[in-house]
CSV table of C-alpha atoms and ligand atoms in Angstrom, one decimal:
chain,number,residue,atom,x,y,z
A,495,MET,CA,113.6,131.8,97.8
A,496,ARG,CA,116.4,132.2,100.3
A,497,GLN,CA,116.4,129.4,102.8
A,498,SER,CA,117.7,131.8,105.5
A,499,GLN,CA,114.3,133.6,105.2
A,500,LEU,CA,112.3,130.6,106.0
A,501,PHE,CA,111.0,130.1,109.5
A,502,THR,CA,110.4,126.4,109.2
A,503,LYS,CA,113.1,123.9,110.1
A,504,THR,CA,113.5,120.3,109.2
A,505,ARG,CA,113.2,117.7,111.9
A,506,ARG,CA,114.8,114.4,112.4
A,507,GLU,CA,111.6,112.9,114.0
A,508,ALA,CA,107.9,113.3,113.3
A,509,PRO,CA,105.5,113.4,116.3
A,510,ALA,CA,105.2,110.0,118.0
A,511,ASP,CA,101.4,109.9,117.3
A,512,GLU,CA,101.9,110.3,113.5
A,513,THR,CA,101.8,106.9,111.9
A,514,SER,CA,101.4,107.7,108.2
A,515,LYS,CA,104.4,108.0,105.9
A,516,ASN,CA,103.1,111.0,104.0
A,517,ALA,CA,102.5,113.1,107.2
A,518,GLU,CA,105.7,112.0,108.8
A,519,LEU,CA,107.8,113.1,105.8
A,520,LEU,CA,105.8,116.3,105.3
A,521,ILE,CA,106.1,117.3,109.0
A,522,ARG,CA,109.8,116.5,109.1
A,523,GLY,CA,110.3,118.7,106.0
A,524,GLY,CA,108.3,121.5,107.5
A,525,TYR,CA,105.7,121.3,104.8
A,526,ILE,CA,102.7,120.8,107.2
A,527,HIS,CA,101.9,121.2,110.9
A,528,LYS,CA,99.7,118.8,112.7
A,529,GLU,CA,97.0,120.6,114.7
A,530,MET,CA,95.3,117.4,115.8
A,531,ALA,CA,94.3,114.1,114.3
A,532,GLY,CA,93.0,114.7,110.8
A,533,VAL,CA,93.7,118.5,110.9
A,534,TYR,CA,96.8,119.9,109.4
A,535,SER,CA,98.1,123.4,108.6
A,536,TYR,CA,99.9,124.0,105.3
A,537,LEU,CA,103.2,125.8,105.9
A,538,PRO,CA,104.9,127.9,103.2
A,539,PHE,CA,106.3,125.0,101.1
A,540,GLY,CA,103.2,122.9,101.6
A,541,LEU,CA,101.1,125.7,100.3
A,542,ILE,CA,103.3,126.1,97.2
A,543,VAL,CA,102.7,122.4,96.4
A,544,ILE,CA,99.0,122.7,97.0
A,545,LYS,CA,98.9,125.8,94.7
A,546,LYS,CA,100.8,123.9,91.9
A,547,ILE,CA,98.3,121.0,92.2
A,548,GLU,CA,95.4,123.5,92.2
A,549,ASN,CA,96.8,125.1,89.0
A,550,ILE,CA,97.0,121.8,87.2
A,551,ILE,CA,93.4,121.0,88.1
A,552,ARG,CA,92.2,124.5,87.2
A,553,GLU,CA,93.8,124.3,83.7
A,554,GLU,CA,92.3,120.9,83.0
A,555,MET,CA,88.8,121.9,84.3
A,556,ASN,CA,88.9,125.2,82.3
A,557,ALA,CA,89.9,123.2,79.2
A,558,ILE,CA,86.7,121.2,79.3
A,559,GLY,CA,84.5,124.3,80.0
A,560,GLY,CA,84.7,124.6,83.8
A,561,ILE,CA,83.9,127.9,85.3
A,562,GLU,CA,85.4,128.6,88.7
A,563,MET,CA,83.5,130.1,91.6
A,564,LYS,CA,83.5,129.9,95.4
A,565,THR,CA,80.7,128.6,97.5
A,566,SER,CA,80.4,129.4,101.2
A,567,VAL,CA,81.5,127.0,103.9
A,568,LEU,CA,78.7,128.0,106.3
A,569,GLN,CA,75.6,126.2,105.1
A,570,ASN,CA,71.9,127.0,105.4
A,571,LYS,CA,69.9,124.3,107.2
A,572,GLU,CA,66.8,124.9,105.1
A,573,VAL,CA,68.7,124.1,101.9
A,574,TRP,CA,69.8,120.8,103.2
A,575,GLU,CA,66.4,119.9,104.5
A,576,LYS,CA,65.2,119.8,100.9
A,577,THR,CA,67.2,116.7,100.3
A,578,ASN,CA,66.8,115.3,103.8
A,579,ARG,CA,70.6,115.5,104.4
A,580,TRP,CA,70.5,117.9,107.3
A,581,ASP,CA,69.6,115.3,109.9
A,582,ASP,CA,72.5,113.7,111.8
A,583,SER,CA,70.8,110.3,111.6
A,584,VAL,CA,71.0,110.5,107.8
A,585,VAL,CA,74.5,112.2,107.5
A,586,ASP,CA,76.7,111.3,110.4
A,587,ASN,CA,79.8,113.3,109.6
A,588,TRP,CA,78.4,116.9,109.8
A,589,PHE,CA,80.2,119.6,111.8
A,590,LYS,CA,77.5,122.0,112.9
A,591,THR,CA,77.4,125.2,114.9
A,592,LYS,CA,74.9,127.8,116.0
A,593,LEU,CA,74.4,131.5,115.3
A,594,LYS,CA,74.0,134.0,118.2
A,595,ASN,CA,70.2,133.8,117.7
A,596,GLY,CA,70.3,130.0,118.1
A,597,ALA,CA,69.8,129.2,114.4
A,598,GLU,CA,71.8,126.1,113.3
A,599,VAL,CA,74.4,126.3,110.5
A,600,GLY,CA,76.5,123.5,109.1
A,601,LEU,CA,80.1,123.4,107.7
A,602,SER,CA,80.1,122.1,104.1
A,603,PHE,CA,80.8,118.4,103.9
A,604,THR,CA,79.9,118.4,100.2
A,605,ASN,CA,78.5,120.8,97.6
A,606,GLU,CA,75.5,119.3,95.7
A,607,GLU,CA,72.8,121.2,97.7
A,608,ALA,CA,74.6,124.5,97.6
A,609,TYR,CA,75.2,124.3,93.8
A,610,SER,CA,71.6,123.1,93.0
A,611,ASN,CA,70.2,125.9,95.2
A,612,ILE,CA,72.3,128.6,93.5
A,613,LEU,CA,71.8,127.3,89.9
A,614,LYS,CA,68.0,127.2,90.5
A,615,GLN,CA,68.2,131.0,90.4
A,616,TYR,CA,69.9,131.1,87.0
A,617,VAL,CA,68.7,128.1,84.9
A,618,ASN,CA,65.4,128.7,83.1
A,619,SER,CA,65.8,127.7,79.5
A,620,TYR,CA,67.6,125.1,77.3
A,621,LYS,CA,69.7,128.1,76.2
A,622,ASP,CA,71.2,128.2,79.7
A,623,LEU,CA,72.6,124.7,79.5
A,624,PRO,CA,75.0,122.9,79.7
A,625,ILE,CA,77.1,124.6,82.4
A,626,TYR,CA,80.1,123.3,84.4
A,627,PRO,CA,80.8,125.4,87.6
A,628,TYR,CA,83.4,124.3,90.1
A,629,ASP,CA,85.2,125.4,93.1
A,630,PHE,CA,88.2,124.8,95.3
A,631,LYS,CA,87.1,124.7,98.9
A,632,GLU,CA,87.7,123.6,102.5
A,633,ILE,CA,85.5,120.7,103.3
A,634,PHE,CA,84.7,119.5,106.9
A,635,ARG,CA,83.9,115.9,107.7
A,636,ASN,CA,83.7,114.4,111.2
A,637,GLU,CA,85.5,111.2,109.9
A,638,ALA,CA,85.4,108.3,112.4
A,639,ARG,CA,89.1,107.5,111.8
A,640,SER,CA,91.8,109.7,110.5
A,641,LYS,CA,95.1,107.8,110.5
A,642,SER,CA,96.2,108.4,106.9
A,643,GLY,CA,97.8,111.8,107.4
A,644,ILE,CA,96.7,114.4,104.8
A,645,MET,CA,95.0,111.6,102.8
A,646,ARG,CA,92.1,111.6,105.2
A,647,GLY,CA,91.5,114.9,106.9
A,648,ARG,CA,88.6,116.0,109.1
A,649,GLU,CA,89.2,119.3,107.3
A,650,PHE,CA,90.5,119.1,103.8
A,651,TYR,CA,90.8,121.1,100.5
A,652,TRP,CA,89.0,119.8,97.4
A,653,LYS,CA,87.9,120.6,93.9
A,654,ALA,CA,84.4,119.8,93.1
A,655,LEU,CA,82.8,120.4,89.7
A,656,TYR,CA,79.1,119.9,89.0
A,657,SER,CA,77.7,119.4,85.5
A,658,PHE,CA,74.3,120.7,84.6
A,659,SER,CA,73.1,119.2,81.3
A,660,LYS,CA,69.8,119.1,79.4
A,661,ASN,CA,69.7,115.3,79.3
A,662,GLU,CA,71.6,112.1,79.8
A,663,ALA,CA,73.1,112.1,76.3
A,664,GLU,CA,74.5,115.5,76.7
A,665,HIS,CA,75.7,114.5,80.2
A,666,ASN,CA,77.5,111.5,78.9
A,667,VAL,CA,79.6,113.6,76.4
A,668,PHE,CA,80.9,115.7,79.2
A,669,TYR,CA,81.4,112.8,81.5
A,670,GLU,CA,83.8,111.2,79.0
A,671,LYS,CA,85.7,114.5,78.7
A,672,ALA,CA,86.0,114.7,82.4
A,673,LYS,CA,87.5,111.2,82.5
A,674,ILE,CA,90.2,112.3,80.1
A,675,ALA,CA,90.8,115.5,82.1
A,676,TYR,CA,91.2,113.5,85.3
A,677,LYS,CA,93.7,111.2,83.6
A,678,ASN,CA,95.7,114.3,82.5
A,679,ILE,CA,95.6,115.7,86.0
A,680,PHE,CA,97.0,112.5,87.6
A,681,GLU,CA,99.5,112.1,84.8
A,682,ARG,CA,100.8,115.6,85.2
A,683,ALA,CA,101.0,115.2,89.0
A,684,GLY,CA,103.3,112.3,88.5
A,685,ILE,CA,101.1,109.3,89.6
A,686,GLY,CA,99.4,108.5,86.2
A,687,GLY,CA,101.2,105.2,85.9
A,688,LEU,CA,99.7,103.8,89.1
A,689,THR,CA,96.2,105.4,88.8
A,690,TYR,CA,93.4,103.3,87.5
A,691,VAL,CA,89.8,104.2,86.4
A,692,THR,CA,87.9,102.0,88.8
A,693,PHE,CA,84.3,100.9,88.5
A,694,SER,CA,82.5,101.6,91.8
A,695,SER,CA,79.0,101.8,93.2
A,696,GLY,CA,77.0,104.3,91.3
A,697,GLY,CA,73.8,105.1,93.2
A,698,THR,CA,70.4,105.5,91.5
A,699,PHE,CA,71.2,106.9,88.1
A,700,SER,CA,74.0,104.8,86.7
A,701,LYS,CA,75.2,101.3,87.4
A,702,PHE,CA,78.7,102.6,88.3
A,703,SER,CA,80.6,105.6,89.4
A,704,HIS,CA,84.2,106.0,88.3
A,705,GLU,CA,86.9,106.4,91.0
A,706,PHE,CA,90.5,107.2,90.2
A,707,GLN,CA,92.3,104.8,92.4
A,708,THR,CA,96.1,105.0,92.9
A,709,VAL,CA,97.8,101.8,94.0
A,710,THR,CA,99.6,102.3,97.4
A,711,GLU,CA,99.9,100.3,100.6
A,712,ALA,CA,98.7,103.5,102.3
A,713,GLY,CA,95.3,103.2,100.6
A,714,GLU,CA,92.1,102.2,102.5
A,715,ASP,CA,90.4,100.6,99.5
A,716,ILE,CA,90.8,97.2,97.7
A,717,ILE,CA,90.6,97.1,93.9
A,718,TYR,CA,91.0,94.4,91.3
A,719,ILE,CA,93.1,95.6,88.4
A,720,ASP,CA,93.1,94.5,84.7
A,721,GLU,CA,96.6,95.6,83.5
A,722,LYS,CA,95.7,95.1,79.8
A,723,SER,CA,92.9,97.6,79.8
A,724,LYS,CA,94.2,99.7,82.7
A,725,ILE,CA,90.8,99.5,84.5
A,726,ALA,CA,89.9,98.2,87.9
A,727,ILE,CA,86.9,97.2,89.9
A,728,ASN,CA,86.3,98.3,93.5
A,729,LYS,CA,85.8,95.5,96.0
A,730,GLU,CA,82.4,97.0,96.9
A,731,VAL,CA,81.0,96.0,93.5
A,732,PHE,CA,83.3,93.1,92.7
A,733,THR,CA,81.0,90.2,91.6
A,734,ASP,CA,81.2,87.6,88.9
A,735,ASP,CA,78.4,89.5,87.1
A,736,VAL,CA,80.3,92.8,87.1
A,737,VAL,CA,83.6,91.2,86.0
A,738,GLU,CA,81.7,89.6,83.1
A,739,SER,CA,79.7,92.7,82.1
A,740,LEU,CA,83.0,94.7,81.8
A,741,GLY,CA,84.4,92.0,79.5
A,742,LEU,CA,87.1,91.0,82.0
A,743,LYS,CA,88.4,87.7,83.2
A,744,LYS,CA,88.5,87.1,86.9
A,745,GLU,CA,91.7,85.1,86.9
A,746,GLU,CA,93.5,87.9,85.2
A,747,LEU,CA,92.7,90.6,87.8
A,748,ILE,CA,95.2,91.6,90.5
A,749,GLU,CA,94.1,92.6,94.0
A,750,LYS,CA,95.7,95.7,95.3
A,751,LYS,CA,95.4,98.3,98.0
A,752,ALA,CA,94.6,101.7,96.6
A,753,VAL,CA,93.5,105.2,97.5
A,754,GLU,CA,90.6,107.1,95.8
A,755,VAL,CA,92.3,110.3,94.6
A,756,GLY,CA,89.2,111.5,92.7
A,757,ASN,CA,85.8,110.3,91.5
A,758,ILE,CA,83.2,111.2,88.9
A,759,PHE,CA,79.6,110.4,89.4
A,760,THR,CA,76.3,110.6,87.4
A,761,LEU,CA,73.8,112.2,89.7
A,762,GLY,CA,70.9,112.3,87.2
A,763,THR,CA,67.9,114.2,88.7
A,764,LYS,CA,68.6,113.1,92.3
A,765,PHE,CA,69.3,116.7,93.3
A,766,SER,CA,67.4,118.6,90.6
A,767,GLU,CA,64.1,117.0,91.7
A,768,PRO,CA,64.2,118.2,95.3
A,769,PHE,CA,65.3,121.7,94.2
A,770,ASP,CA,62.8,121.7,91.3
A,771,LEU,CA,65.7,122.6,89.1
A,772,LYS,CA,64.2,122.4,85.7
A,773,TYR,CA,64.3,124.2,82.3
A,774,LYS,CA,62.1,124.9,79.4
A,775,ASN,CA,63.1,122.8,76.3
A,776,GLU,CA,62.8,124.0,72.7
A,777,LYS,CA,59.1,123.0,72.7
A,778,GLY,CA,58.4,125.1,75.8
A,779,GLU,CA,58.0,122.0,78.0
A,780,ASN,CA,59.6,121.6,81.4
A,781,GLU,CA,62.4,119.1,81.9
A,782,MET,CA,64.6,118.3,84.8
A,783,VAL,CA,68.3,119.2,84.7
A,784,PHE,CA,70.6,116.2,84.5
A,785,MET,CA,73.6,116.5,86.9
A,786,GLY,CA,77.0,115.0,87.5
A,787,SER,CA,79.7,115.5,90.1
A,788,TYR,CA,83.5,115.4,89.8
A,789,GLY,CA,85.7,115.6,92.9
A,790,ILE,CA,89.4,115.6,93.7
A,791,GLY,CA,91.0,115.9,97.2
A,792,LEU,CA,94.1,118.1,96.8
A,793,GLY,CA,95.6,117.1,100.2
A,794,ARG,CA,94.9,113.5,99.4
A,795,LEU,CA,96.6,113.8,96.0
A,796,MET,CA,99.6,115.5,97.7
A,797,GLY,CA,99.8,112.8,100.3
A,798,THR,CA,99.6,110.1,97.6
A,799,ILE,CA,102.4,111.7,95.7
A,800,VAL,CA,104.6,111.6,98.9
A,801,GLU,CA,103.6,108.0,99.6
A,802,LEU,CA,104.7,106.9,96.1
A,803,LEU,CA,107.5,109.2,95.3
A,804,SER,CA,109.8,109.1,98.3
A,805,ASP,CA,112.8,107.1,99.5
A,806,ASP,CA,114.6,106.5,102.8
A,807,LYS,CA,116.1,110.0,102.7
A,808,GLY,CA,112.9,111.9,102.0
A,809,ILE,CA,110.6,113.2,99.4
A,810,VAL,CA,111.2,113.1,95.6
A,811,TRP,CA,108.8,115.6,94.1
A,812,PRO,CA,107.8,115.4,90.5
A,813,GLU,CA,108.8,118.6,88.8
A,814,ALA,CA,105.3,119.8,88.1
A,815,VAL,CA,104.4,120.0,91.8
A,816,ALA,CA,107.8,120.5,93.4
A,817,PRO,CA,107.9,123.8,95.5
A,818,PHE,CA,111.0,124.7,93.5
A,819,LYS,CA,112.7,123.0,90.5
A,820,TYR,CA,116.2,123.6,91.9
A,821,HIS,CA,117.8,123.5,95.3
A,822,LEU,CA,121.0,125.6,95.1
A,823,ILE,CA,123.4,124.6,97.8
A,824,GLU,CA,126.2,126.9,98.6
A,825,ILE,CA,128.9,125.1,100.5
A,826,THR,CA,130.0,127.5,103.3
A,827,SER,CA,133.5,128.8,102.6
A,828,ASN,CA,135.6,131.7,103.7
A,829,LYS,CA,136.2,132.5,100.0
A,830,PRO,CA,133.8,135.3,99.0
A,831,GLU,CA,133.8,134.0,95.4
A,832,VAL,CA,131.7,131.0,96.4
A,833,LYS,CA,128.8,133.2,97.7
A,834,GLU,CA,129.1,135.5,94.7
A,835,TRP,CA,128.8,132.7,92.3
A,836,ALA,CA,125.8,131.2,94.1
A,837,GLU,CA,124.1,134.6,94.2
A,838,LYS,CA,124.7,135.0,90.5
A,839,ILE,CA,123.1,131.6,89.7
A,840,TYR,CA,120.2,132.4,92.1
A,841,LYS,CA,119.4,135.6,90.3
A,842,LYS,CA,119.7,134.0,86.9
A,843,LEU,CA,117.4,131.1,87.6
A,844,GLY,CA,114.9,133.3,89.6
A,845,ALA,CA,113.5,133.2,93.1
A,846,ASP,CA,110.4,131.2,92.1
A,847,ASN,CA,112.4,128.4,90.6
A,848,VAL,CA,115.2,128.1,93.1
A,849,LEU,CA,115.4,127.3,96.8
A,850,TYR,CA,118.8,128.8,97.7
A,851,ASP,CA,120.5,127.3,100.8
A,852,ASP,CA,122.4,130.4,101.9
A,853,ARG,CA,122.5,129.3,105.5
A,854,ASP,CA,125.6,129.2,107.6
A,855,LEU,CA,125.5,125.4,108.2
A,856,ARG,CA,127.7,122.4,107.6
A,857,ALA,CA,127.6,120.8,104.2
A,858,GLY,CA,126.3,117.5,105.6
A,859,GLU,CA,123.3,119.2,107.2
A,860,LYS,CA,122.5,121.1,103.9
A,861,PHE,CA,122.7,117.9,101.9
A,862,ALA,CA,120.5,116.0,104.3
A,863,ASP,CA,117.9,118.8,104.2
A,864,ALA,CA,118.0,118.8,100.4
A,865,GLU,CA,117.3,115.1,100.3
A,866,LEU,CA,114.4,115.4,102.8
A,867,LEU,CA,112.8,118.4,101.1
A,868,GLY,CA,113.1,116.7,97.7
A,869,MET,CA,113.5,119.4,95.0
A,870,PRO,CA,114.2,117.6,91.7
A,871,THR,CA,117.6,119.0,90.9
A,872,GLN,CA,120.4,120.1,93.3
A,873,ILE,CA,123.0,122.5,92.2
A,874,ILE,CA,126.1,122.5,94.4
A,875,VAL,CA,128.4,125.5,94.5
A,876,SER,CA,131.7,125.0,96.3
A,877,GLU,CA,135.3,126.2,96.5
A,878,LYS,CA,136.3,123.0,94.6
A,879,ASN,CA,133.8,123.8,91.8
A,880,ILE,CA,135.2,127.3,91.4
A,881,ALA,CA,138.6,125.9,90.6
A,882,SER,CA,137.2,123.7,87.8
A,883,GLY,CA,134.6,126.3,86.6
A,884,LYS,CA,132.0,123.6,86.6
A,885,LEU,CA,128.9,123.1,88.8
A,886,GLU,CA,127.9,119.9,90.4
A,887,ILE,CA,124.3,118.9,89.5
A,888,LYS,CA,122.6,116.1,91.3
A,889,ASP,CA,119.3,114.5,90.3
A,890,ARG,CA,117.3,113.8,93.4
A,891,LYS,CA,115.5,110.9,92.0
A,892,THR,CA,118.4,108.9,90.5
A,893,GLY,CA,121.2,110.3,92.6
A,894,GLU,CA,123.2,110.8,89.4
A,895,VAL,CA,125.8,113.6,89.5
A,896,LYS,CA,127.0,115.6,86.5
A,897,MET,CA,129.5,118.4,86.2
A,898,ILE,CA,128.4,121.1,83.9
A,899,LEU,CA,129.2,124.7,82.9
A,900,GLU,CA,127.1,127.4,84.3
A,901,ASP,CA,125.6,128.2,80.9
A,902,GLU,CA,124.4,124.6,80.5
A,903,ILE,CA,121.9,124.8,83.3
B,1329,LIG,P1,86.3,108.1,100.7
B,1329,LIG,O1,85.5,107.0,100.0
B,1329,LIG,O2,87.7,108.0,100.6
B,1329,LIG,O3,85.8,108.4,102.1
B,1329,LIG,P2,84.4,109.8,99.4
B,1329,LIG,O4,84.0,108.8,98.4
B,1329,LIG,O5,83.6,110.1,100.6
B,1329,LIG,O6,85.9,109.4,99.9
B,1329,LIG,P3,83.8,112.2,98.0
B,1329,LIG,O7,82.8,112.7,98.9
B,1329,LIG,O8,83.4,111.7,96.7
B,1329,LIG,O9,84.8,111.2,98.7
B,1329,LIG,O10,84.9,113.3,97.8
B,1329,LIG,C1,85.6,113.6,96.6
B,1329,LIG,C2,87.1,113.5,96.8
B,1329,LIG,O11,87.5,114.2,97.9
B,1329,LIG,C3,87.6,112.0,97.0
B,1329,LIG,O12,87.7,111.4,95.8
B,1329,LIG,C4,88.9,112.3,97.7
B,1329,LIG,O13,89.9,112.6,96.8
B,1329,LIG,C5,88.6,113.5,98.5
B,1329,LIG,N1,88.3,113.2,99.9
B,1329,LIG,C6,87.2,112.7,100.4
B,1329,LIG,N2,87.3,112.6,101.8
B,1329,LIG,C7,88.5,113.1,102.1
B,1329,LIG,C8,89.2,113.3,103.4
B,1329,LIG,N3,88.6,113.0,104.5
B,1329,LIG,N4,90.4,113.9,103.4
B,1329,LIG,C9,91.0,114.2,102.2
B,1329,LIG,N5,90.4,114.1,101.0
B,1329,LIG,C10,89.2,113.5,100.9
B,1330,LIG,MG1,84.5,106.9,98.0
């Protein structure tokens, strides 16, 4: 992409009311726009990052049998009354509105009811199971506080998968596969080394749920990490009994602040019972479907990457989620050969891979923008380089500069 075509501009300062590092850097880079507290628009580059994250998640979900669909945001009150989760005194973070005829509708704050209600129409026999539908979706929650930038939105984009299995044993097999898929996702997104499978409160059907907690000062949770086994315990379930039951030693655990980037949960029959979601087994008897849920917040993941992978100059994107792999910087010159060379490299590497700074600006401004925007590799084309026939390649992360021939890129 040519930078001259972009309408967003970088800014020296983030809005005064923005206190989180992730939103500050992303606003300054023109990745996102703050509409109000907890509500952000994704501008062109922000959207590319979200789509790259989405693709990583999609590949990993499809690899374990996930089937993508899209559930509606507007939700039917009657469906939620089945689980007693419509009432504001039970769920306090609903956004609700009314149709012209006065009927109430809600904006999805989660998906269990919608999925159970849809699947009720299709699941009859043991032959129909197991199934693993999922979607990417806008979720709305009237969060009491939203001071963590895109890590805690009142409107946010997530992936939620629900597993529908014949029984607990079948569920457990998928649950372990999902754990591995989640590890792959966070690894590929560049935060694997700081992300820990964390034992957390589980509800009625299992002792624990598993959160994927990434260590960062920007996190709102406290976890206790065992570095040897790479597992952690959330403060909310941190007791001597739990430590012992997991075979850990309390004195070896390290307390850290962390953010929950994803979680997986055994739901059992909590939702299949109220929806009467059952199937006929091989003997022709009715059995309840056994469910699990698997969530990831894409904005939260993007914000976490920025919190961890940034420095005093700006963002340092890991290659897998960077909007562009290369930032091609043409140092403005009155020699037409400079532009010609830059154009040639741009065409060769391809518009999807390169952000080409073809603007008529001072070199210092271009360099500062490149550091803030954070593409992994900068390629600098200048009059000086033409003389030597070599390009200047700068690694955004290490700052290391190399001179290489064009063919070596
Ligand atoms: P938290 O404990 O942080 O409030 P949660 O346990 O309520 O999150 P879930 O309902 O399980 O979260 O949602 C699944 C995933 O969606 C979370 O693991 C997180 O990555 C993401 N998520 C939840 N709330 C938000 C939010 N307000 N903004 C952005 N992402 C969110
Ligand atoms: Mg949670």
